[in-house]
Amino acid sequence: MTKKQYGDYQFDIYFDGLEGQTPNYPVDFPALERAAAEVLPPWVLSYVAGGAGDEGTQRGNVEAFSRYGIMPRMLVGASERDLSVSLFDMHLPTPLFMCPIGVIGLCAQDFHGDIAVAKSSAQTGVPMVASTLTQDRMEDVAPHAGDTPGLFQLYTPTDKELTASFLRRAEEAGYRGVVITLDTWILGWRPRDLNTGSLPELKPHCLQNYFTDDVFLQRLEKSPRDDPRAAALEWVKVWGNSLQWEDLTWLRSLTTLPILLKGIQHPDDVRRAKDYGVDGIYCSNHGGRQANGGLPALDALPDVVEAADGMPVLFDSGVRSGADVAKALALGATAVGVGRPYAYALAVGGTDAVVSQLRAVLAELDLTMAIDGYRSIADLRAAGAIRRVT
């Protein structure tokens, strides 16, 4: 008997249809985006949906996937597919992960989205990369992921003691790796947020990791509860650390967890990161939210993978579907992250909708591999993707 495959999710939907039931949540990104726009507060929607400048890089990230194609191979017997991958000491059932999103907590109707996402991670086996900017402190989020390993994303503070505290807490909370974001030590030019005069962290939202940290609290005269405005202004002072290469030695000394650098797109930066003993690369342009006018992240991926020379390479930016995931894997990514799709799902229906969306992405990935004749991620990666001549 053929074992159950991720693509079989479509039959769950079709069989429900025989009973007159349609899916509770959209399975495609455009419909999900429209549904989320109807329920998210405008100031949250602008933060999640918006990008830098005229959002050209954000659109370019999405459009880049249409320039690559996977060559089908027939008569290979791909009736069963193995989607599993290995990352450091983690054996993961699929190559999918959920990107760190600083305001994901606000996307849930109860403003506890970090916990809701962790619950969806537990149900699907899809890892969550928890942001520094959470509505619930990292220690309260991690247990809800169950046996699914998670990573912690670090916005490196200017306060070195606070940095050390965050990394120590992440390690003690059970996170299995640290993603250090390099391209967001200062905010990009984001017209949607500027036009509404809204920066959620100043309200203050998504700062529980700071407001529950003894090192940060020592900087305050009053508790965040008694004087939230002063606490938010203190956060501004420690927020952005413009790191230099030499700082990697210091960061490496603070944790035994694997370290990945997020925002790397140039192969020379990959090679230099290897020289500093970094464990992995995270190829991303922050979904087009930080610097407008750059290349699509997908176009940078092949050179990043080549320079990594076997070191794990995570990827995000512009991923909207399982077919997109397949193309990024074919171009060499070890694992591929979705961002806005699961954020919109969370807004529409909480944990259940996130689970539904992740299952939809995985189903399309699995079916793409089946139809195109690839039985494993290794087979897909070995075949590669072909860039279309334009």
CSV table of C-alpha atoms in Angstrom, one decimal:
chain,number,residue,atom,x,y,z
A,1,MET,CA,0.0,0.0,0.0
A,2,THR,CA,1.4,3.4,-0.9
A,3,LYS,CA,2.1,5.5,2.1
A,4,LYS,CA,0.3,8.8,2.6
A,5,GLN,CA,2.0,11.7,0.8
A,6,TYR,CA,1.7,15.4,1.4
A,7,GLY,CA,-0.1,15.8,-1.9
A,8,ASP,CA,-3.0,13.7,-0.7
A,9,TYR,CA,-4.2,16.8,1.1
A,10,GLN,CA,-6.1,17.6,-2.1
A,11,PHE,CA,-8.2,14.4,-1.8
A,12,ASP,CA,-9.1,15.4,1.8
A,13,ILE,CA,-10.6,18.6,0.2
A,14,TYR,CA,-12.2,16.8,-2.7
A,15,PHE,CA,-13.8,14.1,-0.5
A,16,ASP,CA,-15.2,16.8,1.8
A,17,GLY,CA,-16.6,18.4,-1.4
A,18,LEU,CA,-18.7,15.3,-1.9
A,19,GLU,CA,-20.4,16.1,1.3
A,20,GLY,CA,-21.0,19.7,0.2
A,21,GLN,CA,-18.1,21.1,2.2
A,22,THR,CA,-15.6,23.6,0.8
A,23,PRO,CA,-12.3,24.5,2.5
A,24,ASN,CA,-12.6,26.8,5.5
A,25,TYR,CA,-9.7,28.9,4.2
A,26,PRO,CA,-8.4,29.7,0.8
A,27,VAL,CA,-5.6,27.5,-0.5
A,28,ASP,CA,-4.1,30.1,-2.9
A,29,PHE,CA,-2.2,33.2,-2.0
A,30,PRO,CA,-4.2,35.9,-3.8
A,31,ALA,CA,-7.5,34.8,-2.1
A,32,LEU,CA,-5.8,34.5,1.2
A,33,GLU,CA,-4.3,38.0,0.9
A,34,ARG,CA,-7.7,39.5,0.0
A,35,ALA,CA,-9.3,37.7,3.0
A,36,ALA,CA,-6.6,39.0,5.4
A,37,ALA,CA,-7.1,42.6,4.2
A,38,GLU,CA,-10.7,42.4,5.3
A,39,VAL,CA,-9.9,41.5,8.9
A,40,LEU,CA,-6.5,43.0,9.7
A,41,PRO,CA,-6.4,46.5,11.3
A,42,PRO,CA,-5.1,48.9,8.6
A,43,TRP,CA,-2.0,49.7,10.6
A,44,VAL,CA,-1.1,46.0,10.9
A,45,LEU,CA,-1.9,45.3,7.3
A,46,SER,CA,0.3,48.1,6.0
A,47,TYR,CA,3.2,46.7,8.1
A,48,VAL,CA,2.8,43.1,6.9
A,49,ALA,CA,1.9,43.8,3.2
A,50,GLY,CA,4.1,46.8,2.6
A,51,GLY,CA,7.7,47.0,1.3
A,52,ALA,CA,10.4,49.6,0.9
A,53,GLY,CA,10.0,52.5,-1.5
A,54,ASP,CA,7.7,51.9,-4.5
A,55,GLU,CA,7.9,48.1,-3.6
A,56,GLY,CA,9.7,47.3,-6.8
A,57,THR,CA,12.1,44.9,-5.1
A,58,GLN,CA,9.1,43.2,-3.3
A,59,ARG,CA,7.3,42.7,-6.6
A,60,GLY,CA,10.6,41.6,-8.2
A,61,ASN,CA,11.0,38.9,-5.6
A,62,VAL,CA,7.7,37.3,-6.7
A,63,GLU,CA,8.2,37.9,-10.4
A,64,ALA,CA,11.7,36.2,-10.3
A,65,PHE,CA,10.1,32.8,-9.9
A,66,SER,CA,8.4,33.0,-13.3
A,67,ARG,CA,11.9,33.2,-14.9
A,68,TYR,CA,12.9,29.7,-13.7
A,69,GLY,CA,11.4,26.4,-14.7
A,70,ILE,CA,11.9,22.8,-13.6
A,71,MET,CA,12.5,20.2,-16.4
A,72,PRO,CA,10.1,17.3,-16.1
A,73,ARG,CA,11.5,13.7,-16.2
A,74,MET,CA,9.1,10.9,-17.0
A,75,LEU,CA,9.1,7.1,-16.3
A,76,VAL,CA,11.0,7.4,-13.1
A,77,GLY,CA,8.4,5.9,-10.8
A,78,ALA,CA,7.9,8.9,-8.5
A,79,SER,CA,4.8,7.4,-6.8
A,80,GLU,CA,6.4,8.1,-3.4
A,81,ARG,CA,8.3,11.2,-2.5
A,82,ASP,CA,10.7,11.9,0.4
A,83,LEU,CA,10.5,15.6,1.3
A,84,SER,CA,12.8,15.3,4.4
A,85,VAL,CA,16.0,17.3,4.8
A,86,SER,CA,18.7,17.6,7.4
A,87,LEU,CA,19.8,20.9,9.0
A,88,PHE,CA,22.6,20.8,11.5
A,89,ASP,CA,21.5,18.1,13.9
A,90,MET,CA,17.9,18.3,13.0
A,91,HIS,CA,16.1,15.8,10.7
A,92,LEU,CA,13.1,17.7,9.3
A,93,PRO,CA,10.2,16.0,7.5
A,94,THR,CA,10.0,18.8,4.9
A,95,PRO,CA,12.2,21.6,3.7
A,96,LEU,CA,9.6,24.3,4.6
A,97,PHE,CA,10.0,26.7,7.5
A,98,MET,CA,8.1,29.8,8.7
A,99,CYS,CA,10.2,33.0,8.4
A,100,PRO,CA,10.6,35.3,11.3
A,101,ILE,CA,8.0,38.1,11.2
A,102,GLY,CA,8.3,40.8,13.9
A,103,VAL,CA,4.6,41.6,14.0
A,104,ILE,CA,3.2,38.1,13.7
A,105,GLY,CA,1.9,38.4,17.2
A,106,LEU,CA,-0.4,41.2,16.0
A,107,CYS,CA,-1.8,39.2,13.0
A,108,ALA,CA,-3.8,37.0,15.3
A,109,GLN,CA,-7.2,38.3,16.4
A,110,ASP,CA,-6.2,37.9,20.1
A,111,PHE,CA,-2.7,39.5,19.5
A,112,HIS,CA,-1.0,36.3,20.6
A,113,GLY,CA,0.0,35.2,17.1
A,114,ASP,CA,3.5,33.9,18.1
A,115,ILE,CA,1.9,31.2,20.2
A,116,ALA,CA,-0.7,30.4,17.5
A,117,VAL,CA,2.1,29.9,15.0
A,118,ALA,CA,4.1,27.7,17.4
A,119,LYS,CA,1.0,25.5,17.8
A,120,SER,CA,0.8,25.2,14.0
A,121,SER,CA,4.4,24.2,14.0
A,122,ALA,CA,3.7,21.4,16.4
A,123,GLN,CA,0.9,20.1,14.2
A,124,THR,CA,2.7,20.2,10.9
A,125,GLY,CA,6.4,19.6,11.7
A,126,VAL,CA,7.2,22.9,10.0
A,127,PRO,CA,9.8,24.8,12.1
A,128,MET,CA,9.1,28.4,13.2
A,129,VAL,CA,11.8,31.0,13.3
A,130,ALA,CA,10.8,33.1,16.2
A,131,SER,CA,11.5,36.8,16.0
A,132,THR,CA,13.1,38.9,18.6
A,133,LEU,CA,10.0,41.1,18.3
A,134,THR,CA,7.2,39.0,19.9
A,135,GLN,CA,4.0,39.6,21.7
A,136,ASP,CA,4.8,36.8,24.1
A,137,ARG,CA,8.3,36.2,25.4
A,138,MET,CA,10.4,33.5,23.7
A,139,GLU,CA,10.2,31.2,26.7
A,140,ASP,CA,6.4,31.2,26.5
A,141,VAL,CA,6.3,30.6,22.8
A,142,ALA,CA,8.8,27.7,22.5
A,143,PRO,CA,6.8,25.0,24.4
A,144,HIS,CA,3.8,25.3,22.1
A,145,ALA,CA,5.9,24.0,19.2
A,146,GLY,CA,6.0,20.6,20.8
A,147,ASP,CA,8.6,18.3,19.3
A,148,THR,CA,9.1,20.5,16.3
A,149,PRO,CA,12.5,22.2,16.6
A,150,GLY,CA,12.6,26.0,16.2
A,151,LEU,CA,15.1,28.7,15.6
A,152,PHE,CA,15.5,32.1,17.3
A,153,GLN,CA,16.0,35.2,15.1
A,154,LEU,CA,18.2,37.9,16.7
A,155,TYR,CA,18.1,41.6,16.0
A,156,THR,CA,21.4,42.3,17.7
A,157,PRO,CA,21.0,45.1,20.3
A,158,THR,CA,23.6,47.8,20.8
A,159,ASP,CA,23.8,46.7,24.4
A,160,LYS,CA,26.2,43.8,24.5
A,161,GLU,CA,24.9,42.5,27.8
A,162,LEU,CA,21.4,42.5,26.4
A,163,THR,CA,22.6,40.6,23.4
A,164,ALA,CA,24.2,38.0,25.6
A,165,SER,CA,21.0,37.7,27.7
A,166,PHE,CA,18.9,37.1,24.6
A,167,LEU,CA,21.1,34.4,23.3
A,168,ARG,CA,21.4,32.7,26.7
A,169,ARG,CA,17.6,32.8,27.0
A,170,ALA,CA,17.1,31.4,23.5
A,171,GLU,CA,19.5,28.5,24.3
A,172,GLU,CA,17.8,27.7,27.6
A,173,ALA,CA,14.3,27.9,26.0
A,174,GLY,CA,15.3,25.1,23.7
A,175,TYR,CA,15.7,26.9,20.3
A,176,ARG,CA,18.1,24.9,18.1
A,177,GLY,CA,19.8,27.7,16.2
A,178,VAL,CA,20.2,31.5,15.9
A,179,VAL,CA,19.4,33.5,12.9
A,180,ILE,CA,21.2,36.9,13.0
A,181,THR,CA,19.5,39.4,10.8
A,182,LEU,CA,22.1,41.8,9.2
A,183,ASP,CA,20.0,44.1,7.1
A,184,THR,CA,17.6,45.6,9.6
A,185,TRP,CA,19.8,47.5,12.1
A,186,ILE,CA,17.9,50.6,10.7
A,187,LEU,CA,14.4,50.7,9.3
A,188,GLY,CA,14.1,50.9,5.5
A,189,TRP,CA,12.0,53.7,3.8
A,190,ARG,CA,8.4,52.2,4.1
A,191,PRO,CA,5.8,54.6,2.6
A,192,ARG,CA,2.8,52.6,3.7
A,193,ASP,CA,3.8,52.8,7.4
A,194,LEU,CA,5.0,56.4,7.0
A,195,ASN,CA,1.7,57.5,5.5
A,196,THR,CA,-0.1,56.1,8.5
A,197,GLY,CA,2.5,57.3,11.0
A,198,SER,CA,2.6,53.9,12.5
A,199,LEU,CA,5.5,51.9,13.9
A,200,PRO,CA,3.9,49.1,16.0
A,201,GLU,CA,6.9,48.8,18.4
A,202,LEU,CA,6.4,52.4,19.6
A,203,LYS,CA,2.8,51.8,20.7
A,204,PRO,CA,4.4,49.5,22.2
A,205,HIS,CA,3.8,46.1,20.7
A,206,CYS,CA,6.0,43.1,20.1
A,207,LEU,CA,8.6,44.0,22.7
A,208,GLN,CA,7.9,41.3,25.3
A,209,ASN,CA,11.4,39.8,25.0
A,210,TYR,CA,12.8,43.2,26.0
A,211,PHE,CA,10.2,44.0,28.6
A,212,THR,CA,10.8,40.7,30.4
A,213,ASP,CA,14.6,40.8,30.3
A,214,ASP,CA,16.5,41.7,33.5
A,215,VAL,CA,19.2,43.5,31.5
A,216,PHE,CA,16.8,45.7,29.7
A,217,LEU,CA,14.7,46.4,32.8
A,218,GLN,CA,17.8,47.7,34.5
A,219,ARG,CA,17.9,50.5,32.0
A,220,LEU,CA,14.4,51.8,33.1
A,221,GLU,CA,13.4,54.0,36.0
A,222,LYS,CA,9.9,52.5,35.9
A,223,SER,CA,8.5,49.2,34.7
A,224,PRO,CA,7.1,49.0,31.1
A,225,ARG,CA,3.7,48.5,32.6
A,226,ASP,CA,3.9,51.8,34.6
A,227,ASP,CA,5.6,53.8,31.8
A,228,PRO,CA,5.2,52.0,28.5
A,229,ARG,CA,6.2,55.1,26.5
A,230,ALA,CA,9.5,55.4,28.3
A,231,ALA,CA,10.2,51.7,27.8
A,232,ALA,CA,9.5,52.0,24.1
A,233,LEU,CA,11.8,55.0,23.8
A,234,GLU,CA,14.5,53.0,25.6
A,235,TRP,CA,14.0,50.2,23.1
A,236,VAL,CA,14.8,52.6,20.3
A,237,LYS,CA,18.2,53.3,21.9
A,238,VAL,CA,19.2,49.6,21.9
A,239,TRP,CA,17.5,48.5,18.7
A,240,GLY,CA,20.0,48.7,15.9
A,241,ASN,CA,23.5,47.4,15.9
A,242,SER,CA,25.3,47.9,12.6
A,243,LEU,CA,27.5,44.8,12.9
A,244,GLN,CA,30.9,44.4,11.3
A,245,TRP,CA,32.7,41.2,10.5
A,246,GLU,CA,34.8,41.3,13.6
A,247,ASP,CA,31.6,41.2,15.7
A,248,LEU,CA,31.0,37.6,14.6
A,249,THR,CA,33.8,36.4,16.8
A,250,TRP,CA,32.1,38.1,19.8
A,251,LEU,CA,28.7,36.7,18.9
A,252,ARG,CA,30.1,33.2,18.4
A,253,SER,CA,31.5,33.4,21.9
A,254,LEU,CA,28.0,33.9,23.4
A,255,THR,CA,26.3,30.7,22.3
A,256,THR,CA,27.0,27.1,21.4
A,257,LEU,CA,24.0,27.1,19.0
A,258,PRO,CA,24.5,27.1,15.2
A,259,ILE,CA,24.6,30.6,13.8
A,260,LEU,CA,23.1,31.6,10.5
A,261,LEU,CA,23.5,35.0,8.9
A,262,LYS,CA,20.3,36.4,7.3
A,263,GLY,CA,20.5,38.9,4.5
A,264,ILE,CA,23.6,37.6,2.7
A,265,GLN,CA,23.3,37.8,-1.1
A,266,HIS,CA,26.9,38.3,-2.4
A,267,PRO,CA,29.1,35.2,-2.8
A,268,ASP,CA,32.1,37.1,-1.4
A,269,ASP,CA,30.2,37.7,1.8
A,270,VAL,CA,29.4,33.9,2.0
A,271,ARG,CA,33.0,33.0,1.7
A,272,ARG,CA,34.0,35.5,4.3
A,273,ALA,CA,31.3,34.3,6.7
A,274,LYS,CA,32.8,30.8,6.3
A,275,ASP,CA,36.1,32.1,7.3
A,276,TYR,CA,34.6,33.4,10.5
A,277,GLY,CA,33.1,30.0,11.3
A,278,VAL,CA,29.5,30.8,10.6
A,279,ASP,CA,27.4,27.6,10.4
A,280,GLY,CA,24.9,28.6,7.8
A,281,ILE,CA,23.7,31.3,5.3
A,282,TYR,CA,20.2,32.7,5.0
A,283,CYS,CA,19.8,34.2,1.5
A,284,SER,CA,17.1,36.9,1.8
A,285,ASN,CA,16.4,40.5,1.0
A,286,HIS,CA,13.8,40.7,3.8
A,287,GLY,CA,11.0,40.2,1.4
A,288,GLY,CA,11.7,43.6,-0.2
A,289,ARG,CA,10.9,45.4,3.1
A,290,GLN,CA,14.2,47.0,3.7
A,291,ALA,CA,16.1,48.3,0.6
A,292,ASN,CA,14.3,49.0,-2.6
A,293,GLY,CA,16.1,48.7,-5.9
A,294,GLY,CA,18.0,45.5,-5.2
A,295,LEU,CA,18.1,42.3,-7.2
A,296,PRO,CA,15.4,39.6,-6.4
A,297,ALA,CA,16.8,37.3,-3.8
A,298,LEU,CA,16.1,34.3,-6.0
A,299,ASP,CA,18.6,35.6,-8.6
A,300,ALA,CA,21.3,35.7,-5.9
A,301,LEU,CA,20.6,32.2,-4.7
A,302,PRO,CA,22.6,30.1,-7.1
A,303,ASP,CA,25.9,32.0,-6.5
A,304,VAL,CA,25.3,32.0,-2.8
A,305,VAL,CA,24.9,28.2,-2.9
A,306,GLU,CA,28.0,27.8,-4.9
A,307,ALA,CA,30.1,29.9,-2.6
A,308,ALA,CA,28.6,28.1,0.5
A,309,ASP,CA,30.2,24.9,-0.9
A,310,GLY,CA,28.1,22.5,1.2
A,311,MET,CA,27.2,24.8,4.1
A,312,PRO,CA,23.5,25.0,4.7
A,313,VAL,CA,21.7,27.8,2.8
A,314,LEU,CA,18.2,28.9,3.9
A,315,PHE,CA,16.2,31.0,1.5
A,316,ASP,CA,13.2,33.4,1.6
A,317,SER,CA,11.7,36.4,-0.2
A,318,GLY,CA,8.8,36.2,-2.7
A,319,VAL,CA,7.8,32.6,-1.9
A,320,ARG,CA,4.0,32.3,-2.4
A,321,SER,CA,3.4,28.6,-3.3
A,322,GLY,CA,4.7,25.1,-3.3
A,323,ALA,CA,5.9,25.5,-6.9
A,324,ASP,CA,8.0,28.5,-5.7
A,325,VAL,CA,9.5,26.3,-2.9
A,326,ALA,CA,10.4,23.6,-5.5
A,327,LYS,CA,12.2,26.1,-7.7
A,328,ALA,CA,14.2,27.5,-4.7
A,329,LEU,CA,15.2,23.9,-3.8
A,330,ALA,CA,16.2,23.2,-7.3
A,331,LEU,CA,18.5,26.2,-7.2
A,332,GLY,CA,20.2,24.8,-4.2
A,333,ALA,CA,18.4,26.0,-1.1
A,334,THR,CA,18.6,23.6,1.9
A,335,ALA,CA,15.3,24.9,3.3
A,336,VAL,CA,12.8,27.5,2.1
A,337,GLY,CA,10.8,29.9,4.2
A,338,VAL,CA,7.3,31.3,3.7
A,339,GLY,CA,6.4,34.6,5.2
A,340,ARG,CA,3.3,36.6,4.1
A,341,PRO,CA,1.3,33.4,3.2
A,342,TYR,CA,1.3,32.2,6.8
A,343,ALA,CA,0.9,35.7,8.2
A,344,TYR,CA,-2.3,36.2,6.2
A,345,ALA,CA,-3.6,32.8,7.1
A,346,LEU,CA,-3.1,33.6,10.8
A,347,ALA,CA,-5.2,36.7,10.4
A,348,VAL,CA,-8.0,34.8,8.7
A,349,GLY,CA,-8.3,31.8,10.9
A,350,GLY,CA,-5.6,31.5,13.6
A,351,THR,CA,-3.7,28.2,14.1
A,352,ASP,CA,-6.2,26.2,12.0
A,353,ALA,CA,-5.7,28.5,9.0
A,354,VAL,CA,-1.9,28.4,9.3
A,355,VAL,CA,-2.0,24.6,9.4
A,356,SER,CA,-4.2,24.6,6.3
A,357,GLN,CA,-1.9,27.0,4.4
A,358,LEU,CA,1.2,25.0,5.3
A,359,ARG,CA,-0.5,21.8,4.2
A,360,ALA,CA,-1.5,23.5,0.9
A,361,VAL,CA,2.1,24.7,0.2
A,362,LEU,CA,3.5,21.2,1.0
A,363,ALA,CA,0.8,19.5,-1.1
A,364,GLU,CA,1.7,21.6,-4.1
A,365,LEU,CA,5.5,21.0,-3.6
A,366,ASP,CA,4.9,17.3,-3.3
A,367,LEU,CA,2.6,17.1,-6.4
A,368,THR,CA,5.1,19.2,-8.4
A,369,MET,CA,7.8,16.7,-7.5
A,370,ALA,CA,5.6,13.8,-8.3
A,371,ILE,CA,4.4,15.1,-11.7
A,372,ASP,CA,7.9,16.3,-12.7
A,373,GLY,CA,9.5,13.0,-11.7
A,374,TYR,CA,11.6,13.8,-8.6
A,375,ARG,CA,11.4,11.3,-5.7
A,376,SER,CA,13.5,13.3,-3.2
A,377,ILE,CA,14.7,16.8,-2.5
A,378,ALA,CA,18.2,15.6,-3.4
A,379,ASP,CA,17.0,14.5,-6.8
A,380,LEU,CA,15.3,17.9,-7.4
A,381,ARG,CA,18.4,19.8,-6.3
A,382,ALA,CA,20.7,17.7,-8.5
A,383,ALA,CA,18.5,18.4,-11.6
A,384,GLY,CA,18.5,22.1,-10.9
A,385,ALA,CA,16.2,24.7,-12.4
A,386,ILE,CA,16.5,26.3,-15.9
A,387,ARG,CA,16.4,30.0,-16.4
A,388,ARG,CA,14.2,31.0,-19.2
A,389,VAL,CA,15.6,33.2,-21.9
A,390,THR,CA,13.8,36.6,-22.0
